[in-house]
XYZ file of C-alpha atoms in Angstrom:
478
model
C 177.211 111.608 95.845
C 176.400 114.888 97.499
C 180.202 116.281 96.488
C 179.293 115.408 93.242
C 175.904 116.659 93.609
C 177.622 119.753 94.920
C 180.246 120.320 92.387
C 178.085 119.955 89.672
C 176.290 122.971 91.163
C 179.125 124.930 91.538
C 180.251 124.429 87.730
C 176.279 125.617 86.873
C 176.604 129.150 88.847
C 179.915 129.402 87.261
C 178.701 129.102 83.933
C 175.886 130.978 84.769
C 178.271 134.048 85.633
C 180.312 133.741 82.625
C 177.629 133.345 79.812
C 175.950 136.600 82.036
C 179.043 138.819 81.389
C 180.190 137.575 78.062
C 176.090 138.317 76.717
C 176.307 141.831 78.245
C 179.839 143.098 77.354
C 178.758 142.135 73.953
C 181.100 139.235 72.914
C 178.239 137.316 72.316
C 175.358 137.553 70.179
C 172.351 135.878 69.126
C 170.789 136.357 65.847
C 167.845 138.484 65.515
C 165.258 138.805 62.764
C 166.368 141.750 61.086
C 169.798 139.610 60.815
C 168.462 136.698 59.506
C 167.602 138.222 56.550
C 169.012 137.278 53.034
C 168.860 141.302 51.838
C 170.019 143.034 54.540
C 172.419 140.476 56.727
C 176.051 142.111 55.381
C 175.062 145.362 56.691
C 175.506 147.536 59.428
C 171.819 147.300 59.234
C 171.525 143.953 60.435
C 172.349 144.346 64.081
C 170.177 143.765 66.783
C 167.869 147.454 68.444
C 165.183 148.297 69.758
C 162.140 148.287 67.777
C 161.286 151.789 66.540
C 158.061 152.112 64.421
C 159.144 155.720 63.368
C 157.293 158.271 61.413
C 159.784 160.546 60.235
C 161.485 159.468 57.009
C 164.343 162.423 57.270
C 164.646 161.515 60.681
C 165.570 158.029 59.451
C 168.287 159.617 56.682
C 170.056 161.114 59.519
C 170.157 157.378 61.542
C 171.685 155.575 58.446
C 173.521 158.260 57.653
C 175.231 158.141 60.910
C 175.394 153.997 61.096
C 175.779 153.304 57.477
C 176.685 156.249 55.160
C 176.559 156.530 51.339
C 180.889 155.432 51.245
C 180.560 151.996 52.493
C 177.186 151.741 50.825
C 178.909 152.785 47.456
C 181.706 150.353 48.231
C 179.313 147.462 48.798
C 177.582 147.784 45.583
C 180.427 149.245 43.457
C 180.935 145.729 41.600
C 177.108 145.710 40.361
C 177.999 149.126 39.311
C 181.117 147.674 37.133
C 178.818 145.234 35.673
C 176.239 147.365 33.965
C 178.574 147.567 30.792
C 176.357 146.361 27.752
C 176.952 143.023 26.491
C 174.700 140.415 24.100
C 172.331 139.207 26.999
C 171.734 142.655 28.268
C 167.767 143.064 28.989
C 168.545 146.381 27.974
C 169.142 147.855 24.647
C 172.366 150.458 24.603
C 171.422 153.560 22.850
C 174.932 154.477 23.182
C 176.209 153.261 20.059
C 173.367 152.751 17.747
C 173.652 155.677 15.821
C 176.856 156.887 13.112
C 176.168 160.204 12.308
C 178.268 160.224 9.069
C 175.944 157.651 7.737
C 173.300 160.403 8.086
C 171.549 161.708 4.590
C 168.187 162.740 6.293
C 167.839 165.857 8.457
C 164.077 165.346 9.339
C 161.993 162.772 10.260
C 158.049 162.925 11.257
C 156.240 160.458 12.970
C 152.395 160.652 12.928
C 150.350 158.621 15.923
C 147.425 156.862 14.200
C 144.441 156.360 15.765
C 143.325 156.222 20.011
C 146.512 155.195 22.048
C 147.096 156.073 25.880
C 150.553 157.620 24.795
C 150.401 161.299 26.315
C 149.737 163.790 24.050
C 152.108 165.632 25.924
C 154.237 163.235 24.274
C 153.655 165.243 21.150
C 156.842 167.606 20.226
C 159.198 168.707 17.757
C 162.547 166.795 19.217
C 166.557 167.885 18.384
C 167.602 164.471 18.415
C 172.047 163.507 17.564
C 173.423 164.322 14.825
C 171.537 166.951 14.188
C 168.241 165.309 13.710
C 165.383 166.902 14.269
C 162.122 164.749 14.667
C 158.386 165.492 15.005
C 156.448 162.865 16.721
C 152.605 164.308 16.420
C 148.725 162.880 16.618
C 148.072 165.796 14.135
C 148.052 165.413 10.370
C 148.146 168.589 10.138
C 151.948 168.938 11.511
C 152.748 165.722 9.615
C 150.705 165.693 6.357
C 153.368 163.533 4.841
C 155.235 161.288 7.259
C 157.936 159.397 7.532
C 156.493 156.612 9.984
C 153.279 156.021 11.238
C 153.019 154.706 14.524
C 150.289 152.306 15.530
C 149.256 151.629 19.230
C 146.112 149.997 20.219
C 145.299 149.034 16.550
C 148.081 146.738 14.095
C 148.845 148.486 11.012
C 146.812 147.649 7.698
C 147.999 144.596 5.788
C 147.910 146.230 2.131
C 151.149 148.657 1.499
C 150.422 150.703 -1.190
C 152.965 152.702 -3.250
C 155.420 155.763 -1.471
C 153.716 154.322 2.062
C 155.504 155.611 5.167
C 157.236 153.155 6.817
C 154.977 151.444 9.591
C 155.488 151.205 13.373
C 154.029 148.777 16.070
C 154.132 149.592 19.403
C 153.036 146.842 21.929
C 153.828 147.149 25.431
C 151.735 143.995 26.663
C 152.932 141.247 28.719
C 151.923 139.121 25.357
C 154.463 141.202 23.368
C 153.155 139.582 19.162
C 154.049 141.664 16.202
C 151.474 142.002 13.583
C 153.543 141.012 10.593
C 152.597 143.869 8.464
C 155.156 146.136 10.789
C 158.329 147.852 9.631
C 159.570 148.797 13.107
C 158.208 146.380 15.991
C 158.267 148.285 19.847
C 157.742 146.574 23.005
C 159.396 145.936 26.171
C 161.658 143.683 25.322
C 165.622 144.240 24.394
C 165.151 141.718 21.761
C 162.700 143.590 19.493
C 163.756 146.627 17.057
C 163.008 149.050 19.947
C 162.918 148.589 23.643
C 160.317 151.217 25.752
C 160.539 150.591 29.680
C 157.748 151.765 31.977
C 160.250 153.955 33.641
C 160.162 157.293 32.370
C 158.222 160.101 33.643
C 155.840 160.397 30.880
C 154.180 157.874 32.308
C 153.006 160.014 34.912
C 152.419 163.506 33.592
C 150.017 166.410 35.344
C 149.884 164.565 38.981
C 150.514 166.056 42.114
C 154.317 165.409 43.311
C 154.364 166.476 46.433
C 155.904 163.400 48.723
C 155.305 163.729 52.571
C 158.263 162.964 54.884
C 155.962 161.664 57.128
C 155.185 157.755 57.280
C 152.040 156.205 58.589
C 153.741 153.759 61.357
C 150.379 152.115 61.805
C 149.345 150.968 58.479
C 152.305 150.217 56.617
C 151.512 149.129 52.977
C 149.141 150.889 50.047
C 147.928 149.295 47.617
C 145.674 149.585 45.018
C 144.241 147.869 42.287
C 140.472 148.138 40.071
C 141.585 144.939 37.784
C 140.675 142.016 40.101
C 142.141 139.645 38.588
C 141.752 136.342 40.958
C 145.167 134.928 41.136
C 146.603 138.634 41.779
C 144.090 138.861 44.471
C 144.463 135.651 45.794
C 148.158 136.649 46.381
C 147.909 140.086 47.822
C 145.174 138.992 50.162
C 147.573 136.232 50.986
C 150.316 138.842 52.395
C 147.971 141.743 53.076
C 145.914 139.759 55.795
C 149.211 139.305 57.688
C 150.001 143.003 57.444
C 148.147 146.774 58.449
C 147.112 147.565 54.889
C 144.962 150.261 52.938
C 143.406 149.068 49.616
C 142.136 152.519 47.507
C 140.905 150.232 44.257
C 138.124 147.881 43.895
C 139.821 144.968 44.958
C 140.481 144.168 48.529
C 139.164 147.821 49.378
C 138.999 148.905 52.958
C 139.147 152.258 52.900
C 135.014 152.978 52.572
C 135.117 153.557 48.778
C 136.849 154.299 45.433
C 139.108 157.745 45.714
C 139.146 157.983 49.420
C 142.632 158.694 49.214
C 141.755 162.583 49.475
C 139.793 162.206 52.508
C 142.633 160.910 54.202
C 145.112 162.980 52.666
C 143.872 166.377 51.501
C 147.078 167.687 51.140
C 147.628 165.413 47.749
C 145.117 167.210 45.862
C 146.085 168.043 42.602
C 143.881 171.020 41.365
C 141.005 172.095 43.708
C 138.856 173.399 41.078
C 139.162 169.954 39.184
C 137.285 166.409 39.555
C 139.816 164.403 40.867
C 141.146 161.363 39.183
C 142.838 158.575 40.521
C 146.375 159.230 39.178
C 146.315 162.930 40.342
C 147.337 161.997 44.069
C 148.493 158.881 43.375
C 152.307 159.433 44.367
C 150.952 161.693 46.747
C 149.358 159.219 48.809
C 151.584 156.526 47.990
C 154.637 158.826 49.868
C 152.476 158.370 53.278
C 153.176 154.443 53.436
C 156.414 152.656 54.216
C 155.560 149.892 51.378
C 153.479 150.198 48.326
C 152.565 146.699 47.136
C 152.991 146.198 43.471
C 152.324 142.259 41.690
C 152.232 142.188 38.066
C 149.455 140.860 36.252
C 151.440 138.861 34.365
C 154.510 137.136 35.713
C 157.419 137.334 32.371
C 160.825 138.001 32.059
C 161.707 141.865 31.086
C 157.604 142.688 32.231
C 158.334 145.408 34.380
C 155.539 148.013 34.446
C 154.667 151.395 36.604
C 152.984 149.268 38.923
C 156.376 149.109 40.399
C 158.308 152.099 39.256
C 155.578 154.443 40.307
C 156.342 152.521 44.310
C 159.876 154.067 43.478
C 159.029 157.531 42.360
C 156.878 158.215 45.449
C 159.493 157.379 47.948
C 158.285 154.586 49.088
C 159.451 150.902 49.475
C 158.134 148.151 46.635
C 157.628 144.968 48.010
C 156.846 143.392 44.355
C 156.016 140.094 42.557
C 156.204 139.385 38.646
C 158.980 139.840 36.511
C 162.057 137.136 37.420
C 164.907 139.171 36.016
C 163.443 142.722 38.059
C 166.975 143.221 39.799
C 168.056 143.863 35.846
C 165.906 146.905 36.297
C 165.961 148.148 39.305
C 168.686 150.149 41.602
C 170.509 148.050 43.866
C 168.900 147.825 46.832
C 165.786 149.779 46.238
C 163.077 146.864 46.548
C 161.693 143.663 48.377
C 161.559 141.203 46.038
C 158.283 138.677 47.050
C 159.514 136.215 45.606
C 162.467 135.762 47.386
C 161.141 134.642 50.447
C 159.995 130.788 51.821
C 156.235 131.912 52.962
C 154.419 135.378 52.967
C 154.390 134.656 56.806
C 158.326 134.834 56.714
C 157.548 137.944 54.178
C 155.365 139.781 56.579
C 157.821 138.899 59.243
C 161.158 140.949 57.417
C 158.554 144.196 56.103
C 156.936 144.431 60.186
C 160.816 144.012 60.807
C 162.001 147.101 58.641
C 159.179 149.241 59.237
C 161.030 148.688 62.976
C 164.061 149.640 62.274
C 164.537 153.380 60.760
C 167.940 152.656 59.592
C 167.190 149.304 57.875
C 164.584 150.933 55.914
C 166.567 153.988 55.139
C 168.925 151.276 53.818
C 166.121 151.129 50.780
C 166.280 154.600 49.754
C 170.001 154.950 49.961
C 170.748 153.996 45.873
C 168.608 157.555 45.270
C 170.469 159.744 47.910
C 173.327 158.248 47.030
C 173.221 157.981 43.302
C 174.295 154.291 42.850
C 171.785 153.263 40.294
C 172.994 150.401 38.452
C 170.884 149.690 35.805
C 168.515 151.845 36.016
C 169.960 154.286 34.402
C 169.831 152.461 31.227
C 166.560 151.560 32.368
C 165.444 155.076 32.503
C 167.682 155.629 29.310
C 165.208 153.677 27.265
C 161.675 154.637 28.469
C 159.614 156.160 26.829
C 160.607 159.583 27.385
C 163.473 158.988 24.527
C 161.237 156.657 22.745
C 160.714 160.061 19.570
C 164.359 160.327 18.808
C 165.108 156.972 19.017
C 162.505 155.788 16.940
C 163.308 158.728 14.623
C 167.198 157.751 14.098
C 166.139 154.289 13.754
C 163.175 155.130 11.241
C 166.122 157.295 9.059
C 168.060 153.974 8.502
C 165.599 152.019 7.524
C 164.189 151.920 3.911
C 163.483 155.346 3.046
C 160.107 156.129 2.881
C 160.549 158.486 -0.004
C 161.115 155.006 -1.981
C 159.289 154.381 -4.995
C 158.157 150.443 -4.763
C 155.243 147.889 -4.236
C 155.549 145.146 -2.067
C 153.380 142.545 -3.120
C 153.105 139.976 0.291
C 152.328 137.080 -1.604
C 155.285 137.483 -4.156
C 158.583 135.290 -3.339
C 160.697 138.671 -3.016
C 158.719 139.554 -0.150
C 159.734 137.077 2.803
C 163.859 137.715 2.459
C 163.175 141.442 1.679
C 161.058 141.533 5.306
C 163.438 139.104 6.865
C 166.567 141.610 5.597
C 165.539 144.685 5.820
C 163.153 144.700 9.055
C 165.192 143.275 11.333
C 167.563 144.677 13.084
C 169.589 142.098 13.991
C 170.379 141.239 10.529
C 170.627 144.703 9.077
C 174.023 145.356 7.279
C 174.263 149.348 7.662
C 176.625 149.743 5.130
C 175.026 147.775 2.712
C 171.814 149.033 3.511
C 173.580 152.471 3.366
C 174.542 151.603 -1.065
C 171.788 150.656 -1.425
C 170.161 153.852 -0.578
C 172.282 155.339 -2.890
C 171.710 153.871 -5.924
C 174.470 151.653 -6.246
C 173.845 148.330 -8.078
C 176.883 146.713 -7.530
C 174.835 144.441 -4.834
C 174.706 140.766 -6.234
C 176.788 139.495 -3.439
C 174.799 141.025 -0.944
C 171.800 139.667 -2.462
C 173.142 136.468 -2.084
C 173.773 136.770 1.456
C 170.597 138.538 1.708
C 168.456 134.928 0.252
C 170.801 133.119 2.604
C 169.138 134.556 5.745
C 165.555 133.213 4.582
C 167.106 130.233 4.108
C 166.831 130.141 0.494
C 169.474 128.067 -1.793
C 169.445 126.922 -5.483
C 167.595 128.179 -8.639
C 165.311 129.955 -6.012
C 167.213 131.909 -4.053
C 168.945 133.379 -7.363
C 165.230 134.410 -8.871
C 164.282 136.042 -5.550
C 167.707 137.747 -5.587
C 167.338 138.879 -9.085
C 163.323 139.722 -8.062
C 164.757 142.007 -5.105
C 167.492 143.723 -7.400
C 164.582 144.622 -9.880
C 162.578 145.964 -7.034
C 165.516 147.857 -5.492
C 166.538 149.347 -9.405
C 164.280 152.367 -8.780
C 164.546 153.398 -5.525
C 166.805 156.207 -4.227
C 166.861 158.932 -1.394
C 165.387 162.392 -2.493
């Protein structure tokens, strides 16, 4: 017994020894936090160090750019890059190829902007759109005392059309996303509608203060800010935010002392001295002193992707975000932490205490912008609403003129097939839409095909045919 007793001893120091040399020469590891996690676990990235709750975001760039670099980073994400090609299920409308220029017989379209609407009036511009298009988008009838299109924001367009009418525009960016029915061209945030307009584009952030500070708070680590306090959205920040160093600036969940404190603590993201501030003048300003900027939706749908998020992005900072399911179909690769993804906001508030570590890790997030691998957010960006005038403008040219001379009565039979036809895109036959702006009234086929998209057969669909070829009889391009 006491050989055994003593071998058995012997074979324990041994192992000791060896598990001791193997752990420090490095041939073998044990996995760490910042490794166990989904986003980040293929990386260079991942390996174990030393926790470093830096402050110096340039400082960081020069880490990953020594660990990581923008080649293999490229080379990781080069196949999401292949697949941003269009294709039928694309959340994103391509802008590419929606236009044929020798189809063109207008050289000028106006758009007038009826009523209140929080579009910028900066928006308002005389654009030189393809093909030689020129388009004025304006709030002044003055500029545009006989319009093409009238545009209508934050109230639906009237439901009488009377004769020579402009042709009408909706524009609804809400999560809700319901025409009006008395629309010609339907906008909203949604690839499946006439015209898509993403929250991305700068004009959603005009006359602010854009100076971004390299320097990151390594104490408090996430901004947010919200005045809507809406219960289940705080119910689920408070839900991360008490496991986290946070600063609230809106009404909900505040802890900063007050509404616009953000200039007390941050002077230097004042945007006009001689002004009264207002909340959106240092908002990127202030958001660029935090690592994260948490950003939840108010409304969790797929495609609802609003500045909430994009304005995280623009101030250099890190999203950690919750609401639409599809958001990778909008984002860079790489660029945020989806909420969602994780089993528990403790295992959440676990990875962002982790990153906020770990300076190359979280240089890892801003890598798509310094190394311009954007996947689809180009297209994203491509159909904000920043491009919104001309594209609405090409699109409003090949639609019905508006020069027309015709009476759409709602209640007639004619009317369903001719709105069905004509004002959606998806069924709109250019070149046939294309003779008939020309006058030509060899079009009884097309008519036919025309009652068989309302679903209309028989005796019926042949008198709302004939009832659409009478209506069509007198109206040409001038």
């Amino acid at each position: 017994m006491q050989f055994k007793s003593l071998n058995f001893t012997i074979v324990a120091m041994i192992s000791g020894f060896a598990f001791i040399i193997l752990f420090f020469s490095g041939l073998l590891e044990f996995p760490f936090a910042s490794s166990l996690v989904p986003s980040i676990r293929d990386s260079k990235v991942a390996v174990k160090r030393n926790p470093d709750p830096f402050t110096d975001l340039l400082g960081a760039f020069g880490k990953w750019d020594s660990e990581v670099g923008c080649a293999e980073f490229r080379d990781k994400h080069r196949q999401l890059d292949r697949n941003t090609s269009s294709s039928a299920a694309s959340p994103l409308q391509d802008i590419d190829g929606f236009v044929e220029c020798g189809g063109m017989k207008m050289k000028h379209v106006s758009v007038l902007v009826k009523g209140w609407t929080w579009i910028p009036d900066n928006l308002d511009n005389l654009y030189s759109c393809r093909c030689g298009l020129s388009c004025l988008w304006t709030k002044s009838p003055i500029l545009a005392d006989k319009p093409d299109a009238l545009l209508f924001e934050t109230n639906t367009p009237p439901s009488m059309r009377r004769e020579g009418d402009p042709l009408r525009v909706y524009m609804d960016l809400e999560a809700g996303r319901k025409r009006s029915g008395h629309e010609d061209i339907y906008i909203s945030y949604h690839a499946d509608d006439d015209l898509q307009s993403t929250y991305a584009g700068a004009l959603f952030h005009n006359n602010r203060n854009y100076f971004l500070s390299s320097y990151k708070n390594k104490e408090t680590l996430v901004y947010w800010s919200s005045s809507r306090c809406l219960p289940h959205r705080n119910k689920l920040a408070w839900n991360l935010l008490k496991l986290l160093p946070y600063h609230s600036f809106g009404k909900c969940l505040n802890n900063v002392g007050g509404l616009d404190m953000a200039l007390d603590l941050y002077p230097d993201c004042a945007n006009n001295v001689n002004s009264a501030p207002k909340w959106w003048d240092h908002l990127h300003c202030a958001m660029s002193h935090y690592k994260f900027v948490l950003a939840i939706e108010n409304t969790v749908t797929e495609s609802y992707v609003t500045e909430k998020l994009f304005y995280a992005l623009d101030s250099g900072a890190v999203p950690i975000y919750f609401g639409a399911p599809n958001v990778w179909d909008f984002v860079p690769p790489h660029s945020i932490i989806d909420g969602t993804k994780f089993n528990s906001m403790e295992e959440l508030a676990s990875y962002v205490k982790t990153v906020a570590n770990d300076p190359v890790a979280y240089a890892e997030y801003h890598a798509w912008r310094r190394c311009g691998v954007l996947g689809n957010y180009g297209k994203t960006r491509a159909v904000s609403l920043d491009t919104l005038p001309c594209r609405l403008c090409e699109l409003a040219h090949f639609r019905f003129p508006s020069s027309c001379n015709y009476i759409i009565d709602e209640n007639s039979p004619s009317f369903p097939v001719f709105h069905v036809f004509f004002r959606s895109e998806r069924n709109l036959d250019q070149k046939m839409h294309d003779r008939y702006r020309v006058h030509d009234m060899n079009i009884d086929d097309d008519l036919v095909r025309m009652a068989e998209v309302a679903n209309i057969v028989g005796d019926e669909g042949t008198d709302v045919a004939f009832g659409i070829k009478n209506m069509l009889s007198d109206c040409v391009v001038s």
